[in-house]
């Protein structure tokens, strides 16, 4: 009877997680409700949760260390809780470790996400109205772009490495690529390029075909060449990057590039004088405003995050926070299961590359999306299999 009850809870929690995942491309507020339901169900199933925590002891300890450090640092800087809450996502989402990935449902879930994303884009007239960039279900366009890019590379993994030539996967990949183009966002292409090279390396190492490893890189090369040569908004944004002067980077005409260059410069400047304890998350905006005023820079609007998580967390909490964050990442991808390790590596590359151009911890949808996927791949049954 208890076994049946546990199986029912596992089924319900995995179903709730699947609905959270799908509703990320329909309605963000509804997806959050399903995430809360999944967390409650995973917590109720405390025996599975205990097994998951025990199987992932190193990861859990690294997350506790990171969370405690953020707490102490926030207390030192007298930071309000709303400046710290996103940094507790690793800890708050730990119950999801009790879930286990069932790959037979992956293609279906990805296909539903692609279909709903396409319907949403059609509904807002994204294909024919070029006066706006597609935000999807996110309040920040780069968040939605990173989500689409992440599912695109998961499709690439299954199509090329797992040799799954499902029409649903192939169509889904094209849909996510189309949605990504409609966002007109450059940042995700860092991860897409790195992962294409990584997949090519894996295919050369693990397959007998002499040509199969060239396919991802060839497709990427053709695609990037088309984007740059054929007139389109995304191509124009790529070309703007070539106009940045190395001697006067703040004088570029691109609003976004000008701000990102300054944020990097400001972050490096702050780290040099506050590398150990940081300045406190609530103080970044005022300190940046003062810096702009002192330097008589009037083309930059101050912000409370630096659009680069590695600089951002170091400026706010000191270098120790960055070290502890990387410790979490190392523990996440540390697994003996070869196939899941590859997918974990791919997701981690995507997360790290996205953090170069976005402060993920400033946007809870983005960081939650990545953490939940990584936890799902670390699942309890996967770890039990490794320990046999």
Short mmCIF file of C-alpha atoms in Angstrom, two decimals:
data_model
loop_
_atom_site.label_atom_id
_atom_site.label_comp_id
_atom_site.label_asym_id
_atom_site.label_seq_id
_atom_site.Cartn_x
_atom_site.Cartn_y
_atom_site.Cartn_z
CA UNK A 1 0.00 0.00 0.00
CA UNK A 2 2.81 2.41 0.89
CA UNK A 3 4.58 1.52 -2.37
CA UNK A 4 1.45 2.37 -4.35
CA UNK A 5 1.11 5.65 -2.45
CA UNK A 6 4.73 6.57 -3.15
CA UNK A 7 4.34 5.71 -6.83
CA UNK A 8 1.20 7.85 -7.01
CA UNK A 9 3.01 10.79 -5.41
CA UNK A 10 5.93 10.38 -7.81
CA UNK A 11 3.57 10.29 -10.78
CA UNK A 12 1.64 13.35 -9.60
CA UNK A 13 4.79 15.35 -8.80
CA UNK A 14 6.35 14.50 -12.17
CA UNK A 15 3.10 15.45 -13.92
CA UNK A 16 3.00 18.76 -12.06
CA UNK A 17 6.60 19.40 -13.05
CA UNK A 18 5.78 18.61 -16.68
CA UNK A 19 2.92 21.12 -16.60
CA UNK A 20 5.24 23.72 -15.04
CA UNK A 21 7.68 23.11 -17.85
CA UNK A 22 5.02 23.39 -20.59
CA UNK A 23 3.24 26.42 -19.11
CA UNK A 24 6.51 28.34 -19.21
CA UNK A 25 5.59 28.82 -22.87
CA UNK A 26 1.91 29.59 -22.23
CA UNK A 27 1.52 31.59 -19.02
CA UNK A 28 4.32 32.21 -16.53
CA UNK A 29 2.03 32.73 -13.54
CA UNK A 30 0.27 29.39 -14.10
CA UNK A 31 3.62 27.62 -14.53
CA UNK A 32 4.67 28.93 -11.10
CA UNK A 33 1.55 27.38 -9.55
CA UNK A 34 2.40 23.96 -11.00
CA UNK A 35 5.97 24.34 -9.78
CA UNK A 36 4.71 24.97 -6.25
CA UNK A 37 2.43 21.92 -6.53
CA UNK A 38 5.39 19.79 -7.65
CA UNK A 39 7.50 21.04 -4.74
CA UNK A 40 4.73 20.28 -2.21
CA UNK A 41 4.19 16.78 -3.61
CA UNK A 42 7.93 16.05 -3.60
CA UNK A 43 8.15 17.23 0.01
CA UNK A 44 5.19 15.08 1.07
CA UNK A 45 6.95 12.10 -0.48
CA UNK A 46 9.61 12.53 2.19
CA UNK A 47 11.16 9.06 1.86
CA UNK A 48 12.05 9.65 -1.78
CA UNK A 49 13.26 13.13 -0.89
CA UNK A 50 15.50 11.72 1.83
CA UNK A 51 16.96 9.20 -0.63
CA UNK A 52 17.56 11.97 -3.15
CA UNK A 53 19.32 14.19 -0.61
CA UNK A 54 21.46 11.27 0.56
CA UNK A 55 22.35 10.34 -3.03
CA UNK A 56 23.28 13.96 -3.81
CA UNK A 57 24.97 14.77 -0.51
CA UNK A 58 27.86 16.75 -1.98
CA UNK A 59 25.55 18.89 -4.09
CA UNK A 60 23.21 19.54 -1.16
CA UNK A 61 26.11 20.53 1.12
CA UNK A 62 27.50 22.92 -1.51
CA UNK A 63 24.05 24.52 -1.87
CA UNK A 64 23.71 24.92 1.91
CA UNK A 65 27.17 26.53 2.05
CA UNK A 66 26.25 28.94 -0.76
CA UNK A 67 22.88 29.81 0.83
CA UNK A 68 24.44 30.41 4.26
CA UNK A 69 27.11 32.65 2.76
CA UNK A 70 24.48 34.71 0.91
CA UNK A 71 22.54 34.99 4.19
CA UNK A 72 25.54 36.16 6.21
CA UNK A 73 26.65 38.55 3.47
CA UNK A 74 23.13 39.94 3.17
CA UNK A 75 22.99 40.42 6.94
CA UNK A 76 26.38 42.18 6.88
CA UNK A 77 25.22 44.56 4.16
CA UNK A 78 21.75 44.94 5.73
CA UNK A 79 20.22 43.78 2.45
CA UNK A 80 16.41 43.43 2.11
CA UNK A 81 15.12 39.90 1.48
CA UNK A 82 13.85 40.76 -2.01
CA UNK A 83 17.49 41.31 -3.04
CA UNK A 84 18.44 37.82 -1.83
CA UNK A 85 15.48 35.57 -2.66
CA UNK A 86 16.61 34.45 -6.12
CA UNK A 87 19.95 33.27 -4.69
CA UNK A 88 18.02 30.80 -2.53
CA UNK A 89 16.53 29.10 -5.60
CA UNK A 90 19.07 26.27 -5.44
CA UNK A 91 17.96 25.51 -1.88
CA UNK A 92 14.23 26.06 -2.30
CA UNK A 93 14.07 23.79 -5.36
CA UNK A 94 15.97 20.91 -3.73
CA UNK A 95 12.81 18.73 -3.37
CA UNK A 96 12.82 18.37 -7.16
CA UNK A 97 15.88 16.14 -6.82
CA UNK A 98 13.46 13.39 -5.85
CA UNK A 99 12.10 13.38 -9.41
CA UNK A 100 13.53 11.08 -12.07
CA UNK A 101 13.76 11.72 -15.80
CA UNK A 102 11.69 9.41 -17.97
CA UNK A 103 13.04 9.92 -21.47
CA UNK A 104 10.03 8.43 -23.23
CA UNK A 105 8.09 11.61 -22.32
CA UNK A 106 10.84 14.07 -23.35
CA UNK A 107 9.94 14.33 -27.04
CA UNK A 108 6.27 14.84 -26.22
CA UNK A 109 6.95 17.57 -23.66
CA UNK A 110 9.35 19.39 -26.00
CA UNK A 111 6.86 19.17 -28.87
CA UNK A 112 4.05 20.63 -26.72
CA UNK A 113 6.35 23.49 -25.64
CA UNK A 114 7.21 24.18 -29.28
CA UNK A 115 3.54 24.10 -30.35
CA UNK A 116 2.41 26.42 -27.56
CA UNK A 117 5.32 28.78 -28.21
CA UNK A 118 4.39 28.93 -31.89
CA UNK A 119 0.71 29.55 -31.12
CA UNK A 120 1.66 32.34 -28.71
CA UNK A 121 3.89 33.97 -31.34
CA UNK A 122 1.09 33.81 -33.90
CA UNK A 123 -1.39 35.22 -31.37
CA UNK A 124 0.75 38.32 -30.74
CA UNK A 125 1.39 38.72 -34.50
CA UNK A 126 5.16 38.30 -34.07
CA UNK A 127 5.64 37.01 -37.62
CA UNK A 128 4.23 40.07 -39.37
CA UNK A 129 4.76 42.95 -36.95
CA UNK A 130 8.41 43.97 -36.86
CA UNK A 131 7.89 46.86 -34.46
CA UNK A 132 8.65 44.72 -31.40
CA UNK A 133 10.85 41.85 -30.28
CA UNK A 134 9.11 38.67 -29.18
CA UNK A 135 9.09 38.45 -25.38
CA UNK A 136 7.00 35.30 -25.25
CA UNK A 137 5.83 34.66 -21.69
CA UNK A 138 8.74 36.56 -20.13
CA UNK A 139 8.96 40.19 -19.06
CA UNK A 140 12.57 40.24 -20.31
CA UNK A 141 13.21 39.21 -23.90
CA UNK A 142 16.59 37.56 -23.23
CA UNK A 143 14.97 35.23 -20.69
CA UNK A 144 12.58 33.86 -23.31
CA UNK A 145 15.41 33.69 -25.85
CA UNK A 146 17.54 31.60 -23.48
CA UNK A 147 14.63 29.25 -22.81
CA UNK A 148 14.03 28.73 -26.54
CA UNK A 149 17.75 28.28 -27.18
CA UNK A 150 17.99 25.72 -24.37
CA UNK A 151 15.21 23.57 -25.80
CA UNK A 152 16.75 23.99 -29.25
CA UNK A 153 20.04 22.50 -28.09
CA UNK A 154 18.21 19.68 -26.27
CA UNK A 155 16.58 18.88 -29.62
CA UNK A 156 20.02 18.95 -31.24
CA UNK A 157 21.32 16.53 -28.61
CA UNK A 158 18.57 14.00 -29.27
CA UNK A 159 18.67 14.41 -33.06
CA UNK A 160 22.42 14.24 -33.57
CA UNK A 161 23.89 12.41 -30.57
CA UNK A 162 20.98 10.12 -29.66
CA UNK A 163 20.18 9.68 -33.37
CA UNK A 164 16.48 10.28 -32.72
CA UNK A 165 15.14 11.37 -36.11
CA UNK A 166 11.60 11.92 -34.84
CA UNK A 167 9.71 14.39 -37.03
CA UNK A 168 8.34 15.96 -33.86
CA UNK A 169 11.86 16.70 -32.65
CA UNK A 170 12.99 18.10 -35.99
CA UNK A 171 9.92 20.32 -36.33
CA UNK A 172 10.30 21.43 -32.69
CA UNK A 173 13.92 22.38 -33.33
CA UNK A 174 12.89 24.58 -36.27
CA UNK A 175 10.14 26.19 -34.20
CA UNK A 176 12.48 27.03 -31.32
CA UNK A 177 15.02 28.40 -33.78
CA UNK A 178 12.30 30.57 -35.35
CA UNK A 179 11.15 31.83 -31.95
CA UNK A 180 14.77 32.59 -31.04
CA UNK A 181 15.17 34.63 -34.23
CA UNK A 182 11.98 36.56 -33.43
CA UNK A 183 13.48 37.63 -30.09
CA UNK A 184 16.38 39.24 -32.02
CA UNK A 185 18.68 38.29 -29.14
CA UNK A 186 22.41 37.69 -29.66
CA UNK A 187 23.44 36.31 -26.26
CA UNK A 188 22.12 32.72 -26.62
CA UNK A 189 24.24 32.17 -29.71
CA UNK A 190 27.35 31.99 -27.52
CA UNK A 191 25.98 28.80 -25.98
CA UNK A 192 24.66 27.47 -29.30
CA UNK A 193 28.09 27.85 -30.93
CA UNK A 194 29.93 26.22 -28.01
CA UNK A 195 27.46 23.34 -27.83
CA UNK A 196 27.61 22.74 -31.59
CA UNK A 197 31.38 22.36 -31.29
CA UNK A 198 30.95 20.12 -28.23
CA UNK A 199 28.45 17.90 -30.08
CA UNK A 200 30.81 17.67 -33.05
CA UNK A 201 33.58 16.50 -30.71
CA UNK A 202 31.28 13.91 -29.12
CA UNK A 203 30.09 12.61 -32.49
CA UNK A 204 33.66 12.25 -33.72
CA UNK A 205 34.62 10.39 -30.55
CA UNK A 206 31.58 8.16 -30.14
CA UNK A 207 30.34 7.40 -33.67
CA UNK A 208 31.84 5.44 -36.54
CA UNK A 209 30.75 7.84 -39.25
CA UNK A 210 33.51 10.12 -40.49
CA UNK A 211 31.08 12.81 -41.58
CA UNK A 212 28.47 12.85 -38.83
CA UNK A 213 30.57 15.04 -36.55
CA UNK A 214 30.70 17.78 -39.19
CA UNK A 215 26.93 18.13 -39.49
CA UNK A 216 26.25 20.34 -36.39
CA UNK A 217 29.12 22.70 -37.21
CA UNK A 218 28.19 22.83 -40.92
CA UNK A 219 24.57 23.65 -40.13
CA UNK A 220 25.61 26.30 -37.63
CA UNK A 221 28.05 27.87 -40.13
CA UNK A 222 25.44 28.03 -42.87
CA UNK A 223 22.86 29.46 -40.49
CA UNK A 224 25.15 32.19 -39.11
CA UNK A 225 26.29 33.11 -42.62
CA UNK A 226 22.65 33.46 -43.68
CA UNK A 227 21.78 35.57 -40.63
CA UNK A 228 24.66 37.95 -41.23
CA UNK A 229 24.34 38.27 -45.04
CA UNK A 230 20.54 38.32 -45.45
CA UNK A 231 18.98 41.60 -44.21
CA UNK A 232 17.14 40.99 -40.92
CA UNK A 233 16.91 42.64 -37.46
CA UNK A 234 19.05 40.00 -35.72
CA UNK A 235 21.75 40.24 -38.40
CA UNK A 236 21.81 44.01 -37.98
CA UNK A 237 22.29 43.58 -34.24
CA UNK A 238 25.24 41.25 -34.87
CA UNK A 239 26.78 43.79 -37.25
CA UNK A 240 26.49 46.50 -34.58
CA UNK A 241 29.02 44.57 -32.50
CA UNK A 242 31.67 45.24 -35.15
CA UNK A 243 31.19 48.98 -34.75
CA UNK A 244 32.45 49.11 -31.15
CA UNK A 245 35.66 51.09 -30.85
CA UNK A 246 38.26 49.49 -28.61
CA UNK A 247 39.49 52.96 -27.66
CA UNK A 248 36.07 54.59 -27.12
CA UNK A 249 33.67 51.70 -26.40
CA UNK A 250 31.07 53.93 -24.73
CA UNK A 251 30.56 55.92 -27.93
CA UNK A 252 28.90 53.10 -29.86
CA UNK A 253 25.48 53.98 -31.29
CA UNK A 254 23.88 50.77 -29.97
CA UNK A 255 22.03 51.47 -26.72
CA UNK A 256 22.32 47.85 -25.51
CA UNK A 257 26.00 47.38 -26.39
CA UNK A 258 26.94 50.74 -24.86
CA UNK A 259 25.30 49.80 -21.58
CA UNK A 260 26.78 46.30 -21.48
CA UNK A 261 30.29 47.61 -22.12
CA UNK A 262 29.90 50.11 -19.30
CA UNK A 263 28.48 47.50 -16.91
CA UNK A 264 31.55 45.33 -17.47
CA UNK A 265 33.88 48.28 -16.93
CA UNK A 266 32.01 49.33 -13.80
CA UNK A 267 31.97 45.76 -12.45
CA UNK A 268 35.72 45.34 -12.87
CA UNK A 269 36.27 48.70 -11.19
CA UNK A 270 34.14 47.75 -8.17
CA UNK A 271 35.74 44.31 -7.80
CA UNK A 272 39.20 45.83 -7.62
CA UNK A 273 38.27 47.72 -4.46
CA UNK A 274 35.61 45.41 -2.97
CA UNK A 275 36.60 41.93 -4.15
CA UNK A 276 36.28 40.25 -0.75
CA UNK A 277 33.08 41.51 0.90
CA UNK A 278 31.29 43.08 -2.07
CA UNK A 279 29.16 46.22 -1.89
CA UNK A 280 25.75 44.67 -1.11
CA UNK A 281 23.06 43.97 -3.73
CA UNK A 282 20.89 46.95 -2.78
CA UNK A 283 23.78 49.40 -3.20
CA UNK A 284 24.74 48.70 -6.82
CA UNK A 285 22.24 51.14 -8.35
CA UNK A 286 23.24 54.09 -6.16
CA UNK A 287 26.96 53.39 -6.49
CA UNK A 288 26.65 53.12 -10.26
CA UNK A 289 24.67 56.38 -10.37
CA UNK A 290 27.38 58.11 -8.38
CA UNK A 291 30.09 56.69 -10.62
CA UNK A 292 28.31 57.95 -13.75
CA UNK A 293 27.87 61.38 -12.18
CA UNK A 294 31.53 61.58 -11.13
CA UNK A 295 32.72 60.63 -14.63
CA UNK A 296 30.20 62.92 -16.37
CA UNK A 297 28.75 60.05 -18.39
CA UNK A 298 25.21 60.88 -19.51
CA UNK A 299 24.53 58.15 -22.10
CA UNK A 300 24.17 55.33 -19.57
CA UNK A 301 21.13 54.57 -17.42
CA UNK A 302 22.18 52.97 -14.08
CA UNK A 303 20.85 49.52 -13.18
CA UNK A 304 20.78 47.27 -10.12
CA UNK A 305 22.48 44.37 -11.92
CA UNK A 306 25.31 44.12 -14.44
CA UNK A 307 23.89 41.77 -17.11
CA UNK A 308 26.72 39.36 -16.28
CA UNK A 309 26.10 37.04 -13.35
CA UNK A 310 29.76 36.37 -12.60
CA UNK A 311 30.58 40.07 -12.30
CA UNK A 312 27.24 40.80 -10.65
CA UNK A 313 27.48 38.27 -7.82
CA UNK A 314 31.13 39.16 -7.16
CA UNK A 315 30.36 42.87 -6.96
CA UNK A 316 27.39 42.27 -4.66
CA UNK A 317 28.72 39.54 -2.35
CA UNK A 318 32.45 39.20 -2.97
CA UNK A 319 34.64 36.59 -4.66
CA UNK A 320 33.69 33.87 -2.14
CA UNK A 321 30.13 33.81 -3.50
CA UNK A 322 31.43 33.14 -7.01
CA UNK A 323 33.66 30.31 -5.79
CA UNK A 324 30.75 28.68 -3.94
CA UNK A 325 28.52 29.09 -7.02
CA UNK A 326 31.07 27.28 -9.19
CA UNK A 327 31.28 24.56 -6.53
CA UNK A 328 27.54 23.99 -6.95
CA UNK A 329 27.95 23.80 -10.72
CA UNK A 330 30.78 21.30 -10.37
CA UNK A 331 28.70 19.09 -8.06
CA UNK A 332 25.73 19.24 -10.44
CA UNK A 333 27.64 17.88 -13.44
CA UNK A 334 29.62 15.36 -11.38
CA UNK A 335 27.96 12.06 -12.31
CA UNK A 336 29.05 8.62 -13.55
CA UNK A 337 26.15 8.18 -15.94
CA UNK A 338 27.69 8.89 -19.36
CA UNK A 339 24.58 9.83 -21.30
CA UNK A 340 23.09 12.04 -18.61
CA UNK A 341 26.49 13.58 -17.99
CA UNK A 342 26.61 14.74 -21.61
CA UNK A 343 23.18 16.34 -21.37
CA UNK A 344 24.11 17.87 -18.01
CA UNK A 345 27.26 19.30 -19.59
CA UNK A 346 25.23 20.74 -22.46
CA UNK A 347 22.76 22.41 -20.10
CA UNK A 348 25.61 23.71 -17.95
CA UNK A 349 27.35 25.21 -21.00
CA UNK A 350 24.08 26.90 -21.89
CA UNK A 351 23.62 28.21 -18.35
CA UNK A 352 27.19 29.51 -18.05
CA UNK A 353 27.11 31.17 -21.47
CA UNK A 354 23.73 32.77 -20.72
CA UNK A 355 25.13 34.17 -17.50
CA UNK A 356 27.76 36.03 -19.52
CA UNK A 357 25.09 38.24 -21.06
CA UNK A 358 22.28 38.17 -18.47
CA UNK A 359 22.07 38.42 -14.71
CA UNK A 360 20.05 35.22 -14.32
CA UNK A 361 19.68 35.71 -10.57
CA UNK A 362 17.89 38.99 -11.28
CA UNK A 363 15.21 37.16 -13.28
CA UNK A 364 13.64 34.30 -11.34
CA UNK A 365 12.05 32.63 -14.38
CA UNK A 366 15.42 32.17 -16.08
CA UNK A 367 17.41 30.77 -13.16
CA UNK A 368 14.49 28.58 -12.04
CA UNK A 369 14.14 27.12 -15.54
CA UNK A 370 17.79 26.05 -15.63
CA UNK A 371 17.93 24.75 -12.06
CA UNK A 372 14.81 22.61 -12.46
CA UNK A 373 16.16 20.97 -15.61
CA UNK A 374 19.53 20.29 -14.01
CA UNK A 375 17.90 18.82 -10.90
CA UNK A 376 15.69 16.59 -13.03
CA UNK A 377 18.78 15.10 -14.70
CA UNK A 378 20.41 14.60 -11.30
CA UNK A 379 17.28 12.62 -10.24
CA UNK A 380 17.19 10.12 -7.39
CA UNK A 381 16.84 6.98 -9.52
CA UNK A 382 19.74 8.08 -11.71
CA UNK A 383 21.97 8.32 -8.67
CA UNK A 384 20.71 4.98 -7.33
CA UNK A 385 21.66 3.40 -10.64
CA UNK A 386 25.14 4.83 -10.38
CA UNK A 387 25.65 3.41 -6.91
CA UNK A 388 24.69 -0.14 -7.83
#
